Amino acid sequence: MKRNVMIMALLPAALALAAQDQTKSREGQEKENLSMLAALGLPLPGSGIHLISSQAMKGPKEIQSKNSRMFFEQKKNGYVKEETPRAQQLLEFRNTAPYQYKKYEENHEPWSTHLRHSIADLKMAYTFIGAPVNEMTPFIGVAPIGVYREEGWSGAVQFFNNEAAGSCAFTENNVKVSHAAVELIEQAITYDINGKPTLTLIKGTNTTGYLYDIQWFDPIFFRQLECANKEYSADRTQKIMDLAKRIDSNNNL
Amino acid sequence: MKKIAMLLCAGLFFNSSYAGINGMTVHSRANCVNNESITWWLLNPNNWRVISIHKSVDGVSHLIDTGYYVTWRQAAVHWGEGNSPQQYWQVWGYHYLSGYMNNYYFADTYAVDCNIYNGWWDTP
């Protein structure tokens, strides 16, 4: 009986010590986690932007071969001829968005990933600015992407049409919140978007439409502009590039 | 025909306001039936890899690595581990995307409970 009373008396202290140990072990374990990721040859959380050679890029050979083929095809023809469902999705988005709004109109959970009418309706872990209002003709909606932290979402995607560019989605990932990092193959990089490392891939067919996909990277944000059109033209590519520059500038004000 | 296709697309949203509907989302959960880390984007396949690291309060520790695979839902799951006798688990998720000319570390996640599923599990 006396022993049981002693154990009960010590239990709260033991639990408190275990909780304290949990806090210490999270930091310690996260250091160990990074060692494990490094041993796998993977980019580490929060390690920034790395430009590497194609030989240094790790991954299956068939993926590297495909990427190489696409790079040279785009260099030659301006785009890659390949059916691209994402282009169809964006071209149809203005028509499908109302169904999503209707389905989730009673859902006000901040962690839900459905479309909102305004960025003010999203719980964000930082201030999301997005594309300039006058570029969105019209603005269709905005939704979260990334990880949901206690403070809110680490990124968002904004859907809109633009007369010159087409049916577009602007996606932003906040590096400080998500701890994102990236390895980029140096030979594929330009600095077209305001001097930032930029990756461009244009893919499509007359059946699916064409997706103009531009990604650009800086230490605080990884951003992407996707615009879909029924046709390909070099002139359109330039217009979408210019739109990406204006979106980037709008966010650096 | 076009309207039918659109309605079908809309219908596919049925149960999944927690999967990324409009873009890539990531999460982990722990001590919640399974211990797991997941990357997903409803019906939009990408070449993803998820590494989920699990540690219990009594020192059991292991890693699940999905490797890269093209799918719309990449899940590193230890089924039923969240109900195991070791009880309290911590789960870390590391979420990667292999894209055009890049290897992208997208985000990390951490959970010691049902995390963003709290509302879902509570819903009758």
PDB file of N, CA and C in Angstrom, chain A residues 107-197:
ATOM      1  N   ASN A 107     -18.693  25.528 -45.500  1.00  0.00           N
ATOM      2  CA  ASN A 107     -17.447  25.090 -44.856  1.00  0.00           C
ATOM      3  C   ASN A 107     -16.571  26.296 -44.554  1.00  0.00           C
ATOM      4  N   HIS A 108     -16.364  26.548 -43.252  1.00  0.00           N
ATOM      5  CA  HIS A 108     -15.543  27.694 -42.862  1.00  0.00           C
ATOM      6  C   HIS A 108     -14.285  27.256 -42.116  1.00  0.00           C
ATOM      7  N   GLU A 109     -13.924  25.971 -42.255  1.00  0.00           N
ATOM      8  CA  GLU A 109     -12.744  25.476 -41.548  1.00  0.00           C
ATOM      9  C   GLU A 109     -11.486  26.056 -42.185  1.00  0.00           C
ATOM     10  N   PRO A 110     -10.591  26.643 -41.408  1.00  0.00           N
ATOM     11  CA  PRO A 110      -9.413  27.291 -42.007  1.00  0.00           C
ATOM     12  C   PRO A 110      -8.476  26.310 -42.702  1.00  0.00           C
ATOM     13  N   TRP A 111      -8.492  25.018 -42.286  1.00  0.00           N
ATOM     14  CA  TRP A 111      -7.582  24.051 -42.889  1.00  0.00           C
ATOM     15  C   TRP A 111      -8.177  23.396 -44.137  1.00  0.00           C
ATOM     16  N   SER A 112      -9.416  23.734 -44.488  1.00  0.00           N
ATOM     17  CA  SER A 112     -10.004  23.159 -45.698  1.00  0.00           C
ATOM     18  C   SER A 112      -9.353  23.773 -46.933  1.00  0.00           C
ATOM     19  N   THR A 113      -9.210  22.975 -47.995  1.00  0.00           N
ATOM     20  CA  THR A 113      -8.416  23.416 -49.148  1.00  0.00           C
ATOM     21  C   THR A 113      -9.281  23.923 -50.307  1.00  0.00           C
ATOM     22  N   HIS A 114     -10.564  24.180 -50.035  1.00  0.00           N
ATOM     23  CA  HIS A 114     -11.437  24.615 -51.122  1.00  0.00           C
ATOM     24  C   HIS A 114     -11.195  26.067 -51.512  1.00  0.00           C
ATOM     25  N   LEU A 115     -11.796  26.453 -52.636  1.00  0.00           N
ATOM     26  CA  LEU A 115     -11.618  27.786 -53.220  1.00  0.00           C
ATOM     27  C   LEU A 115     -12.334  28.846 -52.377  1.00  0.00           C
ATOM     28  N   ARG A 116     -11.678  30.005 -52.213  1.00  0.00           N
ATOM     29  CA  ARG A 116     -12.300  31.140 -51.525  1.00  0.00           C
ATOM     30  C   ARG A 116     -12.473  32.298 -52.495  1.00  0.00           C
ATOM     31  N   HIS A 117     -13.418  33.188 -52.143  1.00  0.00           N
ATOM     32  CA  HIS A 117     -13.654  34.365 -52.975  1.00  0.00           C
ATOM     33  C   HIS A 117     -12.589  35.433 -52.800  1.00  0.00           C
ATOM     34  N   SER A 118     -11.882  35.368 -51.667  1.00  0.00           N
ATOM     35  CA  SER A 118     -10.926  36.442 -51.372  1.00  0.00           C
ATOM     36  C   SER A 118      -9.814  35.882 -50.493  1.00  0.00           C
ATOM     37  N   ILE A 119      -8.618  36.463 -50.601  1.00  0.00           N
ATOM     38  CA  ILE A 119      -7.500  36.051 -49.747  1.00  0.00           C
ATOM     39  C   ILE A 119      -7.804  36.332 -48.280  1.00  0.00           C
ATOM     40  N   ALA A 120      -8.683  37.294 -48.026  1.00  0.00           N
ATOM     41  CA  ALA A 120      -9.064  37.612 -46.640  1.00  0.00           C
ATOM     42  C   ALA A 120      -9.813  36.447 -45.990  1.00  0.00           C
ATOM     43  N   ASP A 121     -10.363  35.540 -46.811  1.00  0.00           N
ATOM     44  CA  ASP A 121     -11.094  34.380 -46.289  1.00  0.00           C
ATOM     45  C   ASP A 121     -10.170  33.215 -45.964  1.00  0.00           C
ATOM     46  N   LEU A 122      -8.866  33.381 -46.256  1.00  0.00           N
ATOM     47  CA  LEU A 122      -7.889  32.315 -46.011  1.00  0.00           C
ATOM     48  C   LEU A 122      -7.033  32.669 -44.798  1.00  0.00           C
ATOM     49  N   LYS A 123      -6.808  31.693 -43.933  1.00  0.00           N
ATOM     50  CA  LYS A 123      -5.895  31.936 -42.811  1.00  0.00           C
ATOM     51  C   LYS A 123      -4.470  31.664 -43.300  1.00  0.00           C
ATOM     52  N   MET A 124      -3.726  32.718 -43.516  1.00  0.00           N
ATOM     53  CA  MET A 124      -2.363  32.618 -44.044  1.00  0.00           C
ATOM     54  C   MET A 124      -1.356  32.892 -42.934  1.00  0.00           C
ATOM     55  N   ALA A 125      -0.205  32.224 -43.023  1.00  0.00           N
ATOM     56  CA  ALA A 125       0.854  32.433 -42.035  1.00  0.00           C
ATOM     57  C   ALA A 125       1.683  33.672 -42.356  1.00  0.00           C
ATOM     58  N   TYR A 126       1.353  34.341 -43.456  1.00  0.00           N
ATOM     59  CA  TYR A 126       2.073  35.552 -43.855  1.00  0.00           C
ATOM     60  C   TYR A 126       1.120  36.359 -44.727  1.00  0.00           C
ATOM     61  N   THR A 127       1.557  37.537 -45.144  1.00  0.00           N
ATOM     62  CA  THR A 127       0.694  38.390 -45.987  1.00  0.00           C
ATOM     63  C   THR A 127       0.883  38.022 -47.451  1.00  0.00           C
ATOM     64  N   PHE A 128      -0.151  37.443 -48.036  1.00  0.00           N
ATOM     65  CA  PHE A 128      -0.131  37.076 -49.452  1.00  0.00           C
ATOM     66  C   PHE A 128      -0.653  38.257 -50.266  1.00  0.00           C
ATOM     67  N   ILE A 129       0.140  38.722 -51.236  1.00  0.00           N
ATOM     68  CA  ILE A 129      -0.268  39.876 -52.045  1.00  0.00           C
ATOM     69  C   ILE A 129      -0.862  39.416 -53.382  1.00  0.00           C
ATOM     70  N   GLY A 130      -0.134  38.578 -54.112  1.00  0.00           N
ATOM     71  CA  GLY A 130      -0.649  38.006 -55.348  1.00  0.00           C
ATOM     72  C   GLY A 130      -0.493  38.916 -56.559  1.00  0.00           C
ATOM     73  N   ALA A 131      -1.264  38.585 -57.610  1.00  0.00           N
ATOM     74  CA  ALA A 131      -1.178  39.330 -58.872  1.00  0.00           C
ATOM     75  C   ALA A 131      -1.867  40.689 -58.719  1.00  0.00           C
ATOM     76  N   PRO A 132      -1.424  41.701 -59.500  1.00  0.00           N
ATOM     77  CA  PRO A 132      -2.094  43.004 -59.447  1.00  0.00           C
ATOM     78  C   PRO A 132      -3.560  42.856 -59.855  1.00  0.00           C
ATOM     79  N   VAL A 133      -4.404  43.598 -59.200  1.00  0.00           N
ATOM     80  CA  VAL A 133      -5.849  43.482 -59.429  1.00  0.00           C
ATOM     81  C   VAL A 133      -6.197  43.760 -60.892  1.00  0.00           C
ATOM     82  N   ASN A 134      -5.548  44.738 -61.506  1.00  0.00           N
ATOM     83  CA  ASN A 134      -5.897  45.102 -62.877  1.00  0.00           C
ATOM     84  C   ASN A 134      -5.463  44.046 -63.896  1.00  0.00           C
ATOM     85  N   GLU A 135      -4.625  43.086 -63.481  1.00  0.00           N
ATOM     86  CA  GLU A 135      -4.204  42.002 -64.398  1.00  0.00           C
ATOM     87  C   GLU A 135      -5.227  40.867 -64.418  1.00  0.00           C
ATOM     88  N   MET A 136      -6.089  40.828 -63.404  1.00  0.00           N
ATOM     89  CA  MET A 136      -7.015  39.698 -63.248  1.00  0.00           C
ATOM     90  C   MET A 136      -8.380  40.097 -63.807  1.00  0.00           C
ATOM     91  N   THR A 137      -8.640  39.618 -65.048  1.00  0.00           N
ATOM     92  CA  THR A 137      -9.857  40.032 -65.744  1.00  0.00           C
ATOM     93  C   THR A 137     -10.622  38.812 -66.255  1.00  0.00           C
ATOM     94  N   PRO A 138     -11.369  38.132 -65.385  1.00  0.00           N
ATOM     95  CA  PRO A 138     -11.560  38.488 -63.986  1.00  0.00           C
ATOM     96  C   PRO A 138     -10.728  37.613 -63.037  1.00  0.00           C
ATOM     97  N   PHE A 139     -10.762  37.960 -61.751  1.00  0.00           N
ATOM     98  CA  PHE A 139     -10.275  37.103 -60.676  1.00  0.00           C
ATOM     99  C   PHE A 139     -11.342  36.025 -60.442  1.00  0.00           C
ATOM    100  N   ILE A 140     -10.906  34.752 -60.323  1.00  0.00           N
ATOM    101  CA  ILE A 140     -11.862  33.641 -60.172  1.00  0.00           C
ATOM    102  C   ILE A 140     -11.912  33.152 -58.729  1.00  0.00           C
ATOM    103  N   GLY A 141     -10.753  33.000 -58.099  1.00  0.00           N
ATOM    104  CA  GLY A 141     -10.737  32.532 -56.715  1.00  0.00           C
ATOM    105  C   GLY A 141      -9.322  32.277 -56.240  1.00  0.00           C
ATOM    106  N   VAL A 142      -9.206  31.977 -54.932  1.00  0.00           N
ATOM    107  CA  VAL A 142      -7.894  31.703 -54.332  1.00  0.00           C
ATOM    108  C   VAL A 142      -8.043  30.528 -53.361  1.00  0.00           C
ATOM    109  N   ALA A 143      -7.007  29.682 -53.299  1.00  0.00           N
ATOM    110  CA  ALA A 143      -7.060  28.490 -52.449  1.00  0.00           C
ATOM    111  C   ALA A 143      -5.695  28.284 -51.796  1.00  0.00           C
ATOM    112  N   PRO A 144      -5.672  27.554 -50.675  1.00  0.00           N
ATOM    113  CA  PRO A 144      -4.389  27.330 -50.021  1.00  0.00           C
ATOM    114  C   PRO A 144      -3.595  26.210 -50.681  1.00  0.00           C
ATOM    115  N   ILE A 145      -2.270  26.292 -50.528  1.00  0.00           N
ATOM    116  CA  ILE A 145      -1.363  25.187 -50.881  1.00  0.00           C
ATOM    117  C   ILE A 145      -0.321  25.096 -49.777  1.00  0.00           C
ATOM    118  N   GLY A 146       0.395  23.983 -49.782  1.00  0.00           N
ATOM    119  CA  GLY A 146       1.525  23.885 -48.856  1.00  0.00           C
ATOM    120  C   GLY A 146       1.151  23.203 -47.562  1.00  0.00           C
ATOM    121  N   VAL A 147       1.694  23.713 -46.456  1.00  0.00           N
ATOM    122  CA  VAL A 147       1.493  23.119 -45.140  1.00  0.00           C
ATOM    123  C   VAL A 147       0.682  24.080 -44.271  1.00  0.00           C
ATOM    124  N   TYR A 148      -0.214  23.524 -43.472  1.00  0.00           N
ATOM    125  CA  TYR A 148      -0.997  24.336 -42.541  1.00  0.00           C
ATOM    126  C   TYR A 148      -0.302  24.325 -41.194  1.00  0.00           C
ATOM    127  N   ARG A 149       0.287  25.470 -40.830  1.00  0.00           N
ATOM    128  CA  ARG A 149       0.923  25.609 -39.520  1.00  0.00           C
ATOM    129  C   ARG A 149      -0.094  26.222 -38.556  1.00  0.00           C
ATOM    130  N   GLU A 150       0.279  26.383 -37.308  1.00  0.00           N
ATOM    131  CA  GLU A 150      -0.613  26.997 -36.324  1.00  0.00           C
ATOM    132  C   GLU A 150      -1.019  28.415 -36.764  1.00  0.00           C
ATOM    133  N   GLU A 151      -0.071  29.112 -37.399  1.00  0.00           N
ATOM    134  CA  GLU A 151      -0.319  30.505 -37.816  1.00  0.00           C
ATOM    135  C   GLU A 151      -1.144  30.575 -39.095  1.00  0.00           C
ATOM    136  N   GLY A 152      -1.220  29.458 -39.836  1.00  0.00           N
ATOM    137  CA  GLY A 152      -1.959  29.455 -41.088  1.00  0.00           C
ATOM    138  C   GLY A 152      -1.185  28.765 -42.206  1.00  0.00           C
ATOM    139  N   TRP A 153      -1.647  28.940 -43.428  1.00  0.00           N
ATOM    140  CA  TRP A 153      -1.079  28.262 -44.591  1.00  0.00           C
ATOM    141  C   TRP A 153       0.232  28.905 -45.040  1.00  0.00           C
ATOM    142  N   SER A 154       1.099  28.044 -45.634  1.00  0.00           N
ATOM    143  CA  SER A 154       2.414  28.506 -46.075  1.00  0.00           C
ATOM    144  C   SER A 154       2.390  29.036 -47.506  1.00  0.00           C
ATOM    145  N   GLY A 155       1.260  28.903 -48.205  1.00  0.00           N
ATOM    146  CA  GLY A 155       1.200  29.368 -49.590  1.00  0.00           C
ATOM    147  C   GLY A 155      -0.228  29.401 -50.095  1.00  0.00           C
ATOM    148  N   ALA A 156      -0.375  29.939 -51.303  1.00  0.00           N
ATOM    149  CA  ALA A 156      -1.706  30.030 -51.907  1.00  0.00           C
ATOM    150  C   ALA A 156      -1.587  29.991 -53.428  1.00  0.00           C
ATOM    151  N   VAL A 157      -2.712  29.662 -54.078  1.00  0.00           N
ATOM    152  CA  VAL A 157      -2.796  29.692 -55.538  1.00  0.00           C
ATOM    153  C   VAL A 157      -3.994  30.557 -55.915  1.00  0.00           C
ATOM    154  N   GLN A 158      -3.758  31.471 -56.839  1.00  0.00           N
ATOM    155  CA  GLN A 158      -4.747  32.464 -57.244  1.00  0.00           C
ATOM    156  C   GLN A 158      -5.117  32.170 -58.698  1.00  0.00           C
ATOM    157  N   PHE A 159      -6.395  32.030 -58.986  1.00  0.00           N
ATOM    158  CA  PHE A 159      -6.863  31.725 -60.341  1.00  0.00           C
ATOM    159  C   PHE A 159      -7.491  32.967 -60.954  1.00  0.00           C
ATOM    160  N   PHE A 160      -7.147  33.234 -62.217  1.00  0.00           N
ATOM    161  CA  PHE A 160      -7.704  34.392 -62.897  1.00  0.00           C
ATOM    162  C   PHE A 160      -7.527  34.232 -64.395  1.00  0.00           C
ATOM    163  N   ASN A 161      -8.310  35.014 -65.150  1.00  0.00           N
ATOM    164  CA  ASN A 161      -8.087  35.122 -66.586  1.00  0.00           C
ATOM    165  C   ASN A 161      -7.379  36.438 -66.864  1.00  0.00           C
ATOM    166  N   ASN A 162      -6.603  36.434 -67.928  1.00  0.00           N
ATOM    167  CA  ASN A 162      -5.893  37.644 -68.350  1.00  0.00           C
ATOM    168  C   ASN A 162      -5.992  37.696 -69.867  1.00  0.00           C
ATOM    169  N   GLU A 163      -6.383  38.841 -70.408  1.00  0.00           N
ATOM    170  CA  GLU A 163      -6.684  38.934 -71.838  1.00  0.00           C
ATOM    171  C   GLU A 163      -5.508  38.503 -72.714  1.00  0.00           C
ATOM    172  N   ALA A 164      -4.316  38.928 -72.360  1.00  0.00           N
ATOM    173  CA  ALA A 164      -3.142  38.609 -73.177  1.00  0.00           C
ATOM    174  C   ALA A 164      -2.585  37.220 -72.880  1.00  0.00           C
ATOM    175  N   ALA A 165      -2.689  36.797 -71.610  1.00  0.00           N
ATOM    176  CA  ALA A 165      -2.000  35.576 -71.187  1.00  0.00           C
ATOM    177  C   ALA A 165      -2.878  34.336 -71.282  1.00  0.00           C
ATOM    178  N   GLY A 166      -4.168  34.462 -70.962  1.00  0.00           N
ATOM    179  CA  GLY A 166      -5.049  33.300 -71.010  1.00  0.00           C
ATOM    180  C   GLY A 166      -5.652  32.985 -69.655  1.00  0.00           C
ATOM    181  N   SER A 167      -5.841  31.670 -69.387  1.00  0.00           N
ATOM    182  CA  SER A 167      -6.421  31.208 -68.117  1.00  0.00           C
ATOM    183  C   SER A 167      -5.268  30.833 -67.203  1.00  0.00           C
ATOM    184  N   CYS A 168      -5.122  31.556 -66.089  1.00  0.00           N
ATOM    185  CA  CYS A 168      -3.878  31.496 -65.321  1.00  0.00           C
ATOM    186  C   CYS A 168      -4.069  31.065 -63.874  1.00  0.00           C
ATOM    187  N   ALA A 169      -2.950  30.531 -63.317  1.00  0.00           N
ATOM    188  CA  ALA A 169      -2.867  30.242 -61.880  1.00  0.00           C
ATOM    189  C   ALA A 169      -1.520  30.749 -61.403  1.00  0.00           C
ATOM    190  N   PHE A 170      -1.546  31.616 -60.387  1.00  0.00           N
ATOM    191  CA  PHE A 170      -0.310  32.099 -59.774  1.00  0.00           C
ATOM    192  C   PHE A 170      -0.172  31.430 -58.408  1.00  0.00           C
ATOM    193  N   THR A 171       0.939  30.694 -58.216  1.00  0.00           N
ATOM    194  CA  THR A 171       1.156  29.933 -56.980  1.00  0.00           C
ATOM    195  C   THR A 171       2.381  30.464 -56.264  1.00  0.00           C
ATOM    196  N   GLU A 172       2.256  30.587 -54.956  1.00  0.00           N
ATOM    197  CA  GLU A 172       3.366  31.109 -54.145  1.00  0.00           C
ATOM    198  C   GLU A 172       3.587  30.215 -52.937  1.00  0.00           C
ATOM    199  N   ASN A 173       4.860  29.879 -52.668  1.00  0.00           N
ATOM    200  CA  ASN A 173       5.251  29.068 -51.509  1.00  0.00           C
ATOM    201  C   ASN A 173       6.220  29.911 -50.681  1.00  0.00           C
ATOM    202  N   ASN A 174       5.838  30.252 -49.458  1.00  0.00           N
ATOM    203  CA  ASN A 174       6.685  31.053 -48.581  1.00  0.00           C
ATOM    204  C   ASN A 174       7.755  30.156 -47.952  1.00  0.00           C
ATOM    205  N   VAL A 175       9.005  30.433 -48.321  1.00  0.00           N
ATOM    206  CA  VAL A 175      10.131  29.573 -47.932  1.00  0.00           C
ATOM    207  C   VAL A 175      10.349  29.584 -46.425  1.00  0.00           C
ATOM    208  N   LYS A 176      10.134  30.754 -45.804  1.00  0.00           N
ATOM    209  CA  LYS A 176      10.378  30.861 -44.355  1.00  0.00           C
ATOM    210  C   LYS A 176       9.354  30.026 -43.577  1.00  0.00           C
ATOM    211  N   VAL A 177       8.155  29.913 -44.082  1.00  0.00           N
ATOM    212  CA  VAL A 177       7.111  29.167 -43.382  1.00  0.00           C
ATOM    213  C   VAL A 177       7.216  27.671 -43.696  1.00  0.00           C
ATOM    214  N   SER A 178       7.460  27.349 -44.949  1.00  0.00           N
ATOM    215  CA  SER A 178       7.446  25.938 -45.377  1.00  0.00           C
ATOM    216  C   SER A 178       8.807  25.260 -45.208  1.00  0.00           C
ATOM    217  N   HIS A 179       9.906  26.104 -45.108  1.00  0.00           N
ATOM    218  CA  HIS A 179      11.290  25.597 -45.070  1.00  0.00           C
ATOM    219  C   HIS A 179      11.685  24.968 -46.402  1.00  0.00           C
ATOM    220  N   ALA A 180      11.107  25.454 -47.476  1.00  0.00           N
ATOM    221  CA  ALA A 180      11.371  24.908 -48.808  1.00  0.00           C
ATOM    222  C   ALA A 180      12.819  25.120 -49.223  1.00  0.00           C
ATOM    223  N   ALA A 181      13.255  24.283 -50.175  1.00  0.00           N
ATOM    224  CA  ALA A 181      14.588  24.399 -50.776  1.00  0.00           C
ATOM    225  C   ALA A 181      14.495  23.801 -52.173  1.00  0.00           C
ATOM    226  N   VAL A 182      15.463  24.109 -53.030  1.00  0.00           N
ATOM    227  CA  VAL A 182      15.366  23.581 -54.398  1.00  0.00           C
ATOM    228  C   VAL A 182      16.755  23.436 -55.013  1.00  0.00           C
ATOM    229  N   GLU A 183      16.896  22.368 -55.800  1.00  0.00           N
ATOM    230  CA  GLU A 183      18.084  22.195 -56.655  1.00  0.00           C
ATOM    231  C   GLU A 183      17.626  22.429 -58.090  1.00  0.00           C
ATOM    232  N   LEU A 184      18.320  23.297 -58.798  1.00  0.00           N
ATOM    233  CA  LEU A 184      17.958  23.621 -60.182  1.00  0.00           C
ATOM    234  C   LEU A 184      19.117  23.256 -61.102  1.00  0.00           C
ATOM    235  N   ILE A 185      18.790  22.656 -62.241  1.00  0.00           N
ATOM    236  CA  ILE A 185      19.851  22.321 -63.191  1.00  0.00           C
ATOM    237  C   ILE A 185      20.263  23.593 -63.914  1.00  0.00           C
ATOM    238  N   GLU A 186      21.517  23.937 -63.755  1.00  0.00           N
ATOM    239  CA  GLU A 186      22.035  25.240 -64.178  1.00  0.00           C
ATOM    240  C   GLU A 186      21.818  25.497 -65.674  1.00  0.00           C
ATOM    241  N   GLN A 187      21.975  24.462 -66.515  1.00  0.00           N
ATOM    242  CA  GLN A 187      21.889  24.698 -67.964  1.00  0.00           C
ATOM    243  C   GLN A 187      20.479  25.098 -68.393  1.00  0.00           C
ATOM    244  N   ALA A 188      19.473  24.804 -67.559  1.00  0.00           N
ATOM    245  CA  ALA A 188      18.090  25.119 -67.924  1.00  0.00           C
ATOM    246  C   ALA A 188      17.632  26.483 -67.391  1.00  0.00           C
ATOM    247  N   ILE A 189      18.456  27.105 -66.572  1.00  0.00           N
ATOM    248  CA  ILE A 189      18.052  28.332 -65.882  1.00  0.00           C
ATOM    249  C   ILE A 189      18.317  29.565 -66.735  1.00  0.00           C
ATOM    250  N   THR A 190      17.360  30.480 -66.716  1.00  0.00           N
ATOM    251  CA  THR A 190      17.601  31.835 -67.218  1.00  0.00           C
ATOM    252  C   THR A 190      17.384  32.766 -66.030  1.00  0.00           C
ATOM    253  N   TYR A 191      17.475  34.059 -66.262  1.00  0.00           N
ATOM    254  CA  TYR A 191      17.219  35.040 -65.191  1.00  0.00           C
ATOM    255  C   TYR A 191      16.195  36.047 -65.692  1.00  0.00           C
ATOM    256  N   ASP A 192      15.204  35.517 -66.427  1.00  0.00           N
ATOM    257  CA  ASP A 192      14.245  36.366 -67.119  1.00  0.00           C
ATOM    258  C   ASP A 192      13.330  37.150 -66.184  1.00  0.00           C
ATOM    259  N   ILE A 193      12.973  36.573 -65.046  1.00  0.00           N
ATOM    260  CA  ILE A 193      12.024  37.232 -64.155  1.00  0.00           C
ATOM    261  C   ILE A 193      12.812  38.066 -63.137  1.00  0.00           C
ATOM    262  N   ASN A 194      13.029  39.292 -63.519  1.00  0.00           N
ATOM    263  CA  ASN A 194      13.654  40.282 -62.625  1.00  0.00           C
ATOM    264  C   ASN A 194      14.969  39.803 -62.001  1.00  0.00           C
ATOM    265  N   GLY A 195      15.776  39.096 -62.843  1.00  0.00           N
ATOM    266  CA  GLY A 195      17.098  38.681 -62.399  1.00  0.00           C
ATOM    267  C   GLY A 195      17.111  37.485 -61.468  1.00  0.00           C
ATOM    268  N   LYS A 196      15.972  36.811 -61.308  1.00  0.00           N
ATOM    269  CA  LYS A 196      15.891  35.650 -60.406  1.00  0.00           C
ATOM    270  C   LYS A 196      16.016  34.363 -61.215  1.00  0.00           C
ATOM    271  N   PRO A 197      16.599  33.294 -60.630  1.00  0.00           N
ATOM    272  CA  PRO A 197      16.658  32.017 -61.356  1.00  0.00           C
ATOM    273  C   PRO A 197      15.257  31.635 -61.828  1.00  0.00           C
TER     274      PRO A 197
END
